Amino acid sequence: MRFFKVTVTTDARLIDNNGEVSNSSRREFARRAQLANEDQTSHRSCCQCHVSFIGIDVGQSILTVLCRDLDVSEGYVRREAEKRLHACAFNGEITLITEITTTDFCSFIEEATHCNFVNNSDRVMKQLGLEHFGNKRLFHRFDFDEYFADKAKKSSVTAPVPQTLVDETARIKLVRRKKWLPGHPVHYTISSDNLDDAKNQAEALILSLCGVKRLAHNRYCAINYVDICKEYAGERLDEIYKLQKGGTVVISVQKATDDRENYLTGNQSRAEEVCKAMMKFKNTTLTIFLFSLDSTELRQKFFQAMDGVSFVHIKDAVMFDDNARTFLCALCRESAVKATSSLMTKIKPDTGYTAGELRTIFDCWLDEHLKENIFKQYGAAAQTMSVASNGHIGNAIRELDGLVGLSETKTLVREILDFHKAIKLFADGSTQNRPAMHMVFSGNPGTAKTTVARIVARILKENGVLTNGHMVEVGRSNLVGQFVGWTAVQTKKAFSRAVGGVLFIDEAYSLVDDKSGSFGDEAINTIVQEMENQRDNVVVIFAGYPDKMEEFLKKNPGLRSRIGFHVNFPDYSPSELYDVLGVLADGTGLKLDTGVREKLLPIFETASKVPDFGNGRYVRNLLEKARMRQASRLIKAHTSGIPDKAFKTLVADDFESLRLASTTSSIRRMGFSA
């Protein structure tokens, strides 16, 4: 569907001697408009267009036009509006036609009801197939944003256009359709560390596709994956995709929504629902995913759920040397400050930077520049205020406290913050002699190492240890290159992306190879070098199993000496595993019956004795199985309808122990015995 607002001059016959539209004239015209609307909606099955009067005023009057035919012209909309003017015996001249969003259209219909031009807005919205969007009482959570891609829209300082976007724009222009038809050869992913840049790139794609009729219109719906996790159900996504037929759905999937260890936060992943809706409407609605640069694993999770769908990947441009300095100069001009040598020297030779990284560098420099050179009276005061507080500030520290268990980890994080504050206080704010803040997180699977690392990054930012507080997550595949010389370059790029934040190297022991001089050794050597070079700008966290991490630390003599803190993540106790289950259940709106704890504690006790049983991941799988058993139990017990309380309560019979494969089981051998 497409929606339009039509502005017309008001019929002079409705204006009285005082130059106003009298109440009697409004009532009489409203009666005629209602009759015309009822006649129109009674023939909805054969009508491809719906036109309604919204309001009349002395200066102008407003109509709305809904078109089911996506490939419509302004002339078509004008003719349909003129038909309605004639049907209502309204003498007015059309002065402006503007395409509007669904939200605006629904608001106009609601306003028309208040003005008595429409008898019942809910009934009209249902007849138009928009009841999910017009009835806020039923869908008060059904929230989304719609925009129009606009080539005239300009951001403050635009990032360079990625070469991948230039190449795709050229491919788009090779084939031009005469009219829009269903079918999309590819969908898109955009990887950027700046959401505004990613949106600009998405709008550039939409405009290019509209220009060759691969899209029917430039309206797009923007959804945040975090909101999908919290509010949306699958059928609601279906309604949005139906509404955007011929257009685009843009889904922003940021790194903070990675629920790989969601048993600690209670978030229910909706990745499968998103992918299911995308695949269901892939021929009629284009999908563009916006990912952060360092969300490699999360992006892979989505791709695995969309097997068979083709994507073109757009990735941020990387700027080196003079190009990076030029971008910083543009940011200076925008902020009306002069670029200084202290800013330019932050660009290291032969090091690539994305626009987001350069903005972070600029913001940090500008903070110091303002205090040191422009508002000098605040330099000492601001510094005193930052170290005067004895407490640990920010929401992230409270989020860490809210996690189940991990008492040793929580204590150590506080000690790290106290240590940093003491160094800063005694050194009068200087960080020149600050010891290394790099860490090792060792623990079995499912003990929340990744989740805690992400929270720690935010804690360090909120307490002044880091300037940005983001986390770049990498593994062997992100650091080790396929050819000679690539590994050092890729490793340095990972450090560049992590400037001002945390570089999280998962399963770090996978870099250890059987023979010396391998690509893994090259990666480790480069990491050690960059840990020293970037010690004030990047905190490196190595994560992995306890025994294997010890082998990793022995690989390079300089590695252990550069690590300041070792954090152990113990397995959860049976009682803590039950608390994790409570967090998970609460996050999905479920309650645990009184008998559940008594049944599960022995199950957790047995499971925890099996090596690598999974900890929190085991609990998550247990809950998923329980929900399946609950569904079967309720269907058998309630044939006519399921009470809401029963649907939201898990009982002891819904839970059963999961079979675990022990790593100590006997190994079957092949061959001959003597």
Short mmCIF file of C-alpha atoms in Angstrom, two decimals, residues 111-597:
data_model
loop_
_atom_site.label_atom_id
_atom_site.label_comp_id
_atom_site.label_asym_id
_atom_site.label_seq_id
_atom_site.Cartn_x
_atom_site.Cartn_y
_atom_site.Cartn_z
CA GLU A 111 -8.67 12.79 13.15
CA ALA A 112 -11.35 12.44 10.47
CA THR A 113 -13.50 10.52 12.98
CA HIS A 114 -13.27 13.39 15.47
CA CYS A 115 -14.34 15.79 12.72
CA ASN A 116 -17.26 13.48 11.73
CA PHE A 117 -15.93 12.96 8.20
CA VAL A 118 -15.53 9.26 9.01
CA ASN A 119 -18.17 7.47 11.05
CA ASN A 120 -15.97 4.79 12.69
CA SER A 121 -12.21 4.79 12.24
CA ASP A 122 -11.75 1.24 13.61
CA ARG A 123 -14.23 -0.14 11.09
CA VAL A 124 -12.57 1.77 8.25
CA MET A 125 -9.11 0.57 9.26
CA LYS A 126 -10.33 -3.03 9.38
CA GLN A 127 -11.91 -2.72 5.94
CA LEU A 128 -8.62 -1.34 4.62
CA GLY A 129 -6.63 -4.18 6.22
CA LEU A 130 -4.83 -1.82 8.60
CA GLU A 131 -6.50 -2.81 11.87
CA HIS A 132 -3.16 -3.90 13.36
CA PHE A 133 -1.75 -0.42 12.87
CA GLY A 134 -4.80 1.75 13.52
CA ASN A 135 -6.15 0.20 16.72
CA LYS A 136 -3.70 1.33 19.39
CA ARG A 137 -5.82 -0.23 22.12
CA LEU A 138 -5.15 -3.70 20.71
CA PHE A 139 -1.61 -3.16 19.49
CA HIS A 140 -0.25 -0.61 21.94
CA ARG A 141 3.18 -2.25 21.68
CA PHE A 142 3.18 -2.46 17.91
CA ASP A 143 5.75 0.28 17.52
CA PHE A 144 7.93 0.89 14.47
CA ASP A 145 9.31 3.80 12.49
CA GLU A 146 8.78 4.61 8.82
CA TYR A 147 10.87 6.95 6.71
CA PHE A 148 11.38 7.98 3.11
CA ALA A 149 14.83 7.65 1.58
CA ASP A 150 15.74 11.16 0.52
CA LYS A 151 18.74 12.06 -1.59
CA ALA A 152 18.49 15.66 -0.37
CA LYS A 153 19.00 14.53 3.23
CA LYS A 154 22.54 15.18 4.41
CA SER A 155 24.31 14.17 7.57
CA SER A 156 26.77 16.46 9.33
CA VAL A 157 30.01 14.98 8.01
CA THR A 158 29.46 12.06 5.69
CA ALA A 159 31.80 9.10 5.67
CA PRO A 160 33.47 8.11 2.39
CA VAL A 161 31.31 5.87 0.22
CA PRO A 162 32.48 2.26 0.60
CA GLN A 163 33.83 0.68 -2.57
CA THR A 164 31.41 -2.23 -2.07
CA LEU A 165 28.52 0.26 -2.26
CA VAL A 166 29.96 1.89 -5.37
CA ASP A 167 30.27 -1.53 -7.05
CA GLU A 168 26.71 -2.54 -6.10
CA THR A 169 25.28 0.77 -7.35
CA ALA A 170 26.92 0.10 -10.72
CA ARG A 171 25.42 -3.40 -10.82
CA ILE A 172 21.96 -2.05 -9.99
CA LYS A 173 22.04 0.38 -12.94
CA LEU A 174 22.74 -2.38 -15.46
CA VAL A 175 19.09 -3.53 -15.63
CA ARG A 176 16.09 -1.18 -15.53
CA ARG A 177 12.50 -2.41 -15.37
CA LYS A 178 9.53 -0.64 -16.95
CA LYS A 179 7.42 -1.24 -13.82
CA TRP A 180 7.86 -2.85 -10.42
CA LEU A 181 7.37 -6.60 -10.27
CA PRO A 182 7.91 -9.01 -7.34
CA GLY A 183 11.33 -10.62 -7.07
CA HIS A 184 14.62 -9.59 -5.48
CA PRO A 185 17.82 -11.26 -6.76
CA VAL A 186 19.67 -10.23 -3.59
CA HIS A 187 19.09 -8.67 -0.19
CA TYR A 188 21.69 -6.64 1.72
CA THR A 189 23.77 -6.47 4.87
CA ILE A 190 25.62 -3.31 5.88
CA SER A 191 28.44 -3.56 8.42
CA SER A 192 29.42 -0.30 10.08
CA ASP A 193 30.56 0.93 13.47
CA ASN A 194 28.35 4.00 13.10
CA LEU A 195 24.58 3.55 12.83
CA ASP A 196 24.02 6.89 11.06
CA ASP A 197 26.53 5.94 8.35
CA ALA A 198 24.82 2.57 7.93
CA LYS A 199 21.41 4.24 7.53
CA ASN A 200 22.81 6.64 4.93
CA GLN A 201 24.18 3.69 2.97
CA ALA A 202 20.83 1.88 3.25
CA GLU A 203 18.99 4.94 1.90
CA ALA A 204 21.47 5.21 -0.99
CA LEU A 205 20.68 1.59 -1.91
CA ILE A 206 16.93 2.20 -1.68
CA LEU A 207 17.11 5.25 -3.96
CA SER A 208 19.22 3.37 -6.52
CA LEU A 209 16.78 0.45 -6.56
CA CYS A 210 13.78 2.79 -6.89
CA GLY A 211 15.46 4.43 -9.86
CA VAL A 212 15.45 1.14 -11.83
CA LYS A 213 12.00 -0.01 -10.57
CA ARG A 214 13.36 -2.83 -8.43
CA LEU A 215 11.47 -1.10 -5.61
CA ALA A 216 8.01 0.37 -6.03
CA HIS A 217 8.57 3.23 -3.58
CA ASN A 218 11.22 4.74 -1.31
CA ARG A 219 9.30 4.24 1.95
CA TYR A 220 11.03 1.93 4.40
CA CYS A 221 10.33 0.57 7.86
CA ALA A 222 13.16 0.75 10.43
CA ILE A 223 13.13 -1.80 13.25
CA ASN A 224 15.62 -2.34 16.06
CA TYR A 225 16.33 -6.00 16.80
CA VAL A 226 16.36 -5.16 20.53
CA ASP A 227 12.70 -4.12 20.23
CA ILE A 228 11.91 -7.34 18.37
CA CYS A 229 13.44 -9.35 21.23
CA LYS A 230 11.37 -7.47 23.80
CA GLU A 231 8.04 -6.89 22.12
CA TYR A 232 7.43 -8.44 18.73
CA ALA A 233 5.77 -11.73 17.88
CA GLY A 234 6.11 -13.49 14.54
CA GLU A 235 2.68 -12.49 13.27
CA ARG A 236 3.44 -8.83 13.93
CA LEU A 237 6.56 -9.04 11.78
CA ASP A 238 4.41 -10.61 9.06
CA GLU A 239 2.07 -7.62 9.17
CA ILE A 240 4.98 -5.19 8.80
CA TYR A 241 6.37 -7.11 5.83
CA LYS A 242 2.92 -7.15 4.17
CA LEU A 243 2.59 -3.43 4.71
CA GLN A 244 6.01 -2.77 3.14
CA LYS A 245 5.24 -4.71 -0.04
CA GLY A 246 7.23 -3.13 -2.85
CA GLY A 247 9.38 -1.35 -0.28
CA THR A 248 12.03 -2.13 2.31
CA VAL A 249 12.41 -3.33 5.88
CA VAL A 250 15.65 -2.16 7.55
CA ILE A 251 16.59 -4.17 10.65
CA SER A 252 19.32 -2.84 12.93
CA VAL A 253 21.13 -5.69 14.71
CA GLN A 254 23.73 -4.25 17.06
CA LYS A 255 26.35 -6.20 19.00
CA ALA A 256 24.71 -5.60 22.38
CA THR A 257 21.78 -7.78 21.30
CA ASP A 258 23.90 -10.90 20.87
CA ASP A 259 22.13 -13.31 23.22
CA ARG A 260 24.70 -16.07 23.01
CA GLU A 261 24.59 -16.24 26.81
CA ASN A 262 21.08 -14.86 27.31
CA TYR A 263 20.45 -17.02 30.37
CA LEU A 264 22.03 -14.17 32.35
CA THR A 265 19.89 -11.37 31.00
CA GLY A 266 16.64 -13.17 30.22
CA ASN A 267 16.40 -11.92 26.62
CA GLN A 268 14.59 -14.30 24.29
CA SER A 269 16.21 -14.41 20.88
CA ARG A 270 13.91 -13.64 17.95
CA ALA A 271 16.50 -14.21 15.24
CA GLU A 272 14.60 -17.20 13.85
CA GLU A 273 11.32 -15.23 13.74
CA VAL A 274 13.02 -12.40 11.88
CA CYS A 275 14.58 -14.77 9.36
CA LYS A 276 11.32 -16.68 8.91
CA ALA A 277 9.41 -13.47 8.11
CA MET A 278 12.20 -12.25 5.82
CA MET A 279 12.20 -15.50 3.82
CA LYS A 280 8.39 -15.61 3.66
CA PHE A 281 8.23 -12.19 2.00
CA LYS A 282 11.64 -12.12 0.30
CA ASN A 283 10.16 -11.68 -3.20
CA THR A 284 7.85 -8.77 -2.34
CA THR A 285 9.81 -6.88 0.33
CA LEU A 286 13.51 -6.05 0.38
CA THR A 287 15.40 -6.58 3.65
CA ILE A 288 18.52 -4.68 4.67
CA PHE A 289 20.32 -5.79 7.84
CA LEU A 290 22.52 -3.27 9.66
CA PHE A 291 25.28 -4.97 11.69
CA SER A 292 28.08 -3.51 13.78
CA LEU A 293 31.52 -4.28 12.35
CA ASP A 294 32.51 -6.61 15.17
CA SER A 295 29.31 -8.71 15.27
CA THR A 296 30.72 -11.48 13.08
CA GLU A 297 29.21 -14.36 15.07
CA LEU A 298 25.79 -12.72 15.36
CA ARG A 299 25.74 -12.05 11.62
CA GLN A 300 26.65 -15.67 10.99
CA LYS A 301 23.76 -16.79 13.20
CA PHE A 302 21.31 -14.91 10.98
CA PHE A 303 22.82 -16.30 7.78
CA GLN A 304 22.54 -19.88 9.04
CA ALA A 305 18.80 -19.33 9.55
CA MET A 306 18.38 -17.99 5.99
CA ASP A 307 19.98 -20.76 4.00
CA GLY A 308 19.48 -20.23 0.26
CA VAL A 309 18.97 -16.43 0.39
CA SER A 310 21.55 -14.37 -1.52
CA PHE A 311 23.10 -11.28 0.07
CA VAL A 312 25.41 -8.50 -1.01
CA HIS A 313 27.62 -7.28 1.83
CA ILE A 314 28.38 -3.56 2.18
CA LYS A 315 31.22 -2.75 4.56
CA ASP A 316 32.56 0.56 5.92
CA ALA A 317 35.34 2.22 3.96
CA VAL A 318 38.76 2.16 5.62
CA MET A 319 40.82 5.36 5.56
CA PHE A 320 44.61 5.54 5.80
CA ASP A 321 47.09 8.38 6.44
CA ASP A 322 46.09 11.55 4.51
CA ASN A 323 42.50 10.39 3.94
CA ALA A 324 42.04 9.79 7.67
CA ARG A 325 43.51 13.22 8.49
CA THR A 326 41.24 14.88 5.92
CA PHE A 327 38.22 13.32 7.61
CA LEU A 328 39.40 14.58 11.01
CA CYS A 329 39.83 18.07 9.54
CA ALA A 330 36.23 17.94 8.28
CA LEU A 331 35.05 17.08 11.80
CA CYS A 332 37.05 20.04 13.12
CA ARG A 333 35.42 22.42 10.63
CA GLU A 334 31.99 21.15 11.61
CA SER A 335 32.73 21.87 15.30
CA ALA A 336 34.38 25.21 14.47
CA VAL A 337 37.70 24.24 16.03
CA LYS A 338 41.18 24.32 14.56
CA ALA A 339 42.89 21.01 13.88
CA THR A 340 46.10 20.74 15.89
CA SER A 341 49.17 18.58 15.57
CA SER A 342 48.10 16.67 18.70
CA LEU A 343 45.04 15.47 16.77
CA MET A 344 46.90 14.68 13.55
CA THR A 345 49.55 12.61 15.36
CA LYS A 346 46.84 10.22 16.55
CA ILE A 347 46.78 8.82 13.00
CA LYS A 348 49.42 6.10 12.84
CA PRO A 349 51.18 5.34 9.54
CA ASP A 350 49.82 2.44 7.49
CA THR A 351 46.91 1.94 9.90
CA GLY A 352 43.35 1.82 8.61
CA TYR A 353 40.47 3.62 10.36
CA THR A 354 36.72 3.54 9.79
CA ALA A 355 34.63 6.70 10.06
CA GLY A 356 33.31 5.58 13.43
CA GLU A 357 36.81 5.04 14.79
CA LEU A 358 37.89 8.48 13.59
CA ARG A 359 34.83 10.08 15.20
CA THR A 360 35.77 8.39 18.48
CA ILE A 361 39.33 9.70 18.21
CA PHE A 362 38.00 13.18 17.43
CA ASP A 363 35.51 13.19 20.33
CA CYS A 364 38.21 12.18 22.83
CA TRP A 365 40.59 14.85 21.48
CA LEU A 366 37.86 17.52 21.50
CA ASP A 367 37.04 16.85 25.17
CA GLU A 368 40.64 17.48 26.14
CA HIS A 369 41.08 20.36 23.69
CA LEU A 370 38.11 22.27 25.12
CA LYS A 371 39.40 21.96 28.69
CA GLU A 372 43.07 22.63 27.92
CA ASN A 373 42.86 25.38 25.31
CA ILE A 374 39.44 27.06 25.30
CA PHE A 375 37.78 26.65 28.70
CA LYS A 376 40.97 26.39 30.74
CA GLN A 377 39.16 27.15 33.99
CA TYR A 378 37.56 23.67 33.85
CA GLY A 379 40.72 21.60 33.31
CA ALA A 380 41.64 21.11 36.97
CA ALA A 381 38.05 21.18 38.20
CA ALA A 382 36.92 18.45 35.83
CA GLN A 383 39.90 16.30 36.75
CA THR A 384 39.24 16.73 40.48
CA MET A 385 35.60 15.82 40.03
CA SER A 386 36.44 12.63 38.14
CA VAL A 387 38.62 11.23 40.94
CA ALA A 388 36.69 12.66 43.87
CA SER A 389 33.97 10.04 43.78
CA ASN A 390 34.86 6.96 45.78
CA GLY A 391 32.00 4.90 44.41
CA HIS A 392 31.79 2.98 41.16
CA ILE A 393 29.42 4.79 38.85
CA GLY A 394 27.20 3.75 35.95
CA ASN A 395 24.45 1.30 35.09
CA ALA A 396 26.84 -1.41 33.93
CA ILE A 397 28.21 -2.06 37.44
CA ARG A 398 24.63 -2.60 38.65
CA GLU A 399 24.04 -4.93 35.72
CA LEU A 400 27.10 -6.95 36.75
CA ASP A 401 25.80 -7.12 40.32
CA GLY A 402 22.51 -8.46 38.99
CA LEU A 403 24.10 -11.50 37.34
CA VAL A 404 23.72 -14.87 39.02
CA GLY A 405 26.76 -16.01 41.03
CA LEU A 406 30.21 -14.80 39.90
CA SER A 407 31.06 -13.36 43.34
CA GLU A 408 34.82 -13.69 42.73
CA THR A 409 34.51 -11.96 39.37
CA LYS A 410 32.46 -9.09 40.81
CA THR A 411 34.99 -8.54 43.58
CA LEU A 412 37.92 -8.49 41.17
CA VAL A 413 36.21 -5.97 38.85
CA ARG A 414 35.77 -3.63 41.80
CA GLU A 415 39.41 -4.09 42.76
CA ILE A 416 40.45 -3.18 39.21
CA LEU A 417 38.38 0.02 39.38
CA ASP A 418 39.79 0.92 42.81
CA PHE A 419 43.30 0.25 41.53
CA HIS A 420 42.76 2.53 38.54
CA LYS A 421 41.32 5.31 40.73
CA ALA A 422 44.28 5.05 43.12
CA ILE A 423 46.81 5.25 40.27
CA LYS A 424 45.02 8.24 38.81
CA LEU A 425 44.78 10.00 42.17
CA PHE A 426 48.38 9.46 43.28
CA ALA A 427 49.78 10.30 39.85
CA ASP A 428 47.71 13.50 39.67
CA GLY A 429 45.69 12.20 36.76
CA SER A 430 48.58 10.94 34.67
CA THR A 431 48.31 7.54 32.96
CA GLN A 432 51.93 7.39 31.78
CA ASN A 433 52.91 4.81 34.42
CA ARG A 434 49.63 2.95 34.49
CA PRO A 435 50.18 -0.82 34.70
CA ALA A 436 48.66 -3.08 32.06
CA MET A 437 44.90 -3.59 32.32
CA HIS A 438 44.83 -6.67 30.08
CA MET A 439 43.02 -9.73 31.47
CA VAL A 440 42.54 -13.47 31.14
CA PHE A 441 39.04 -14.92 31.59
CA SER A 442 39.27 -18.66 32.20
CA GLY A 443 36.27 -20.92 32.72
CA ASN A 444 34.26 -23.80 31.34
CA PRO A 445 31.56 -23.37 28.66
CA GLY A 446 28.49 -21.41 29.67
CA THR A 447 30.05 -19.53 32.60
CA ALA A 448 29.27 -16.07 31.14
CA LYS A 449 32.77 -15.02 30.08
CA THR A 450 31.57 -13.16 26.97
CA THR A 451 28.66 -11.52 28.76
CA VAL A 452 30.86 -10.30 31.62
CA ALA A 453 33.50 -9.02 29.17
CA ARG A 454 30.89 -6.93 27.40
CA ILE A 455 29.67 -5.49 30.72
CA VAL A 456 33.25 -4.87 31.89
CA ALA A 457 33.91 -2.81 28.76
CA ARG A 458 30.99 -0.55 29.66
CA ILE A 459 32.04 -0.39 33.33
CA LEU A 460 35.54 0.73 32.36
CA LYS A 461 34.10 3.40 30.10
CA GLU A 462 31.62 4.69 32.68
CA ASN A 463 34.40 4.91 35.28
CA GLY A 464 36.91 6.72 33.06
CA VAL A 465 39.29 3.85 32.32
CA LEU A 466 38.30 3.63 28.64
CA THR A 467 37.10 6.39 26.33
CA ASN A 468 34.58 4.42 24.26
CA GLY A 469 33.60 1.22 26.06
CA HIS A 470 32.71 -0.91 23.04
CA MET A 471 33.87 -4.50 22.63
CA VAL A 472 35.39 -6.04 19.51
CA GLU A 473 35.05 -9.82 19.60
CA VAL A 474 37.47 -11.88 17.51
CA GLY A 475 38.66 -15.45 17.18
CA ARG A 476 41.33 -17.27 15.22
CA SER A 477 39.48 -16.82 11.92
CA ASN A 478 39.49 -13.02 12.40
CA LEU A 479 43.22 -12.81 13.19
CA VAL A 480 44.99 -15.49 11.15
CA GLY A 481 45.27 -14.78 7.43
CA GLN A 482 45.27 -17.29 4.60
CA PHE A 483 48.51 -16.06 3.09
CA VAL A 484 51.92 -14.94 4.30
CA GLY A 485 51.86 -11.38 5.66
CA TRP A 486 48.11 -11.20 6.14
CA THR A 487 48.02 -12.25 9.79
CA ALA A 488 49.90 -9.23 11.18
CA VAL A 489 47.74 -6.85 9.13
CA GLN A 490 44.46 -8.43 10.26
CA THR A 491 45.58 -8.48 13.90
CA LYS A 492 46.55 -4.80 13.81
CA LYS A 493 43.19 -3.94 12.23
CA ALA A 494 41.43 -5.70 15.11
CA PHE A 495 43.36 -3.53 17.57
CA SER A 496 42.51 -0.41 15.55
CA ARG A 497 38.79 -1.23 15.73
CA ALA A 498 39.10 -1.72 19.49
CA VAL A 499 40.72 1.66 20.25
CA GLY A 500 39.00 3.11 23.29
CA GLY A 501 37.41 -0.23 24.17
CA VAL A 502 37.99 -3.94 24.76
CA LEU A 503 39.44 -6.48 22.33
CA PHE A 504 37.92 -9.82 23.34
CA ILE A 505 39.86 -12.80 21.93
CA ASP A 506 37.66 -15.87 22.39
CA GLU A 507 39.24 -19.33 22.55
CA ALA A 508 42.66 -17.66 22.46
CA TYR A 509 44.39 -21.04 22.78
CA SER A 510 43.25 -21.86 19.21
CA LEU A 511 46.14 -19.63 18.06
CA VAL A 512 48.61 -22.19 19.37
CA ASP A 513 49.78 -24.41 16.48
CA ASP A 514 51.72 -27.66 16.62
CA LYS A 515 54.79 -26.25 14.90
CA SER A 516 56.69 -23.03 15.52
CA GLY A 517 56.80 -20.23 12.97
CA SER A 518 53.19 -20.79 11.92
CA PHE A 519 50.51 -18.19 11.23
CA GLY A 520 49.25 -18.68 14.80
CA ASP A 521 52.66 -17.74 16.17
CA GLU A 522 52.67 -14.65 13.98
CA ALA A 523 49.27 -13.63 15.40
CA ILE A 524 50.47 -14.13 19.00
CA ASN A 525 53.65 -12.14 18.38
CA THR A 526 51.67 -9.30 16.84
CA ILE A 527 49.20 -9.35 19.74
CA VAL A 528 52.04 -9.04 22.25
CA GLN A 529 53.50 -6.12 20.32
CA GLU A 530 50.15 -4.30 20.01
CA MET A 531 49.31 -4.94 23.68
CA GLU A 532 52.31 -2.79 24.53
CA ASN A 533 51.78 -0.20 21.78
CA GLN A 534 48.09 0.27 22.64
CA ARG A 535 48.27 -0.32 26.40
CA ASP A 536 46.60 3.03 27.18
CA ASN A 537 43.94 2.73 24.47
CA VAL A 538 42.90 -0.94 24.37
CA VAL A 539 42.18 -3.51 27.06
CA VAL A 540 42.72 -7.06 25.77
CA ILE A 541 40.71 -9.90 27.34
CA PHE A 542 41.75 -13.46 26.48
CA ALA A 543 39.08 -16.10 27.13
CA GLY A 544 39.03 -19.89 27.12
CA TYR A 545 39.12 -23.13 29.12
CA PRO A 546 41.42 -23.04 32.18
CA ASP A 547 43.86 -25.82 31.19
CA LYS A 548 44.16 -24.70 27.58
CA MET A 549 44.69 -21.05 28.54
CA GLU A 550 47.74 -22.05 30.59
CA GLU A 551 49.25 -23.64 27.46
CA PHE A 552 48.49 -20.46 25.51
CA LEU A 553 50.26 -18.23 28.06
CA LYS A 554 53.41 -20.36 27.82
CA LYS A 555 53.62 -19.84 24.04
CA ASN A 556 55.22 -16.39 24.20
CA PRO A 557 57.47 -15.21 27.09
CA GLY A 558 56.17 -11.64 26.88
CA LEU A 559 52.52 -12.60 26.97
CA ARG A 560 52.12 -13.43 30.67
CA SER A 561 54.04 -10.36 31.83
CA ARG A 562 51.66 -8.05 29.95
CA ILE A 563 48.53 -9.45 31.60
CA GLY A 564 47.52 -7.62 34.74
CA PHE A 565 44.53 -9.64 35.94
CA HIS A 566 43.44 -13.28 35.86
CA VAL A 567 39.71 -13.82 36.37
CA ASN A 568 38.40 -17.30 37.11
CA PHE A 569 34.82 -18.20 36.16
CA PRO A 570 33.81 -21.20 38.31
CA ASP A 571 31.03 -23.59 37.38
CA TYR A 572 27.60 -22.70 38.74
CA SER A 573 26.39 -24.53 41.84
CA PRO A 574 23.04 -26.38 41.65
CA SER A 575 21.38 -23.54 43.56
CA GLU A 576 22.84 -20.94 41.17
CA LEU A 577 21.72 -22.97 38.17
CA TYR A 578 18.18 -22.83 39.54
CA ASP A 579 18.52 -19.04 39.92
CA VAL A 580 19.66 -18.85 36.27
CA LEU A 581 16.55 -20.80 35.31
CA GLY A 582 14.44 -18.28 37.20
CA VAL A 583 16.01 -15.40 35.27
CA LEU A 584 15.42 -17.15 31.96
CA ALA A 585 11.82 -18.04 32.77
CA ASP A 586 11.05 -14.53 33.99
CA GLY A 587 12.50 -13.10 30.77
CA THR A 588 9.98 -15.12 28.73
CA GLY A 589 7.00 -14.26 30.97
CA LEU A 590 6.88 -17.67 32.68
CA LYS A 591 6.52 -18.58 36.35
CA LEU A 592 7.98 -21.64 38.07
CA ASP A 593 5.62 -23.70 40.21
CA THR A 594 6.55 -24.42 43.83
CA GLY A 595 7.56 -28.03 43.15
CA VAL A 596 10.05 -27.20 40.38
CA ARG A 597 13.00 -26.38 42.67
#
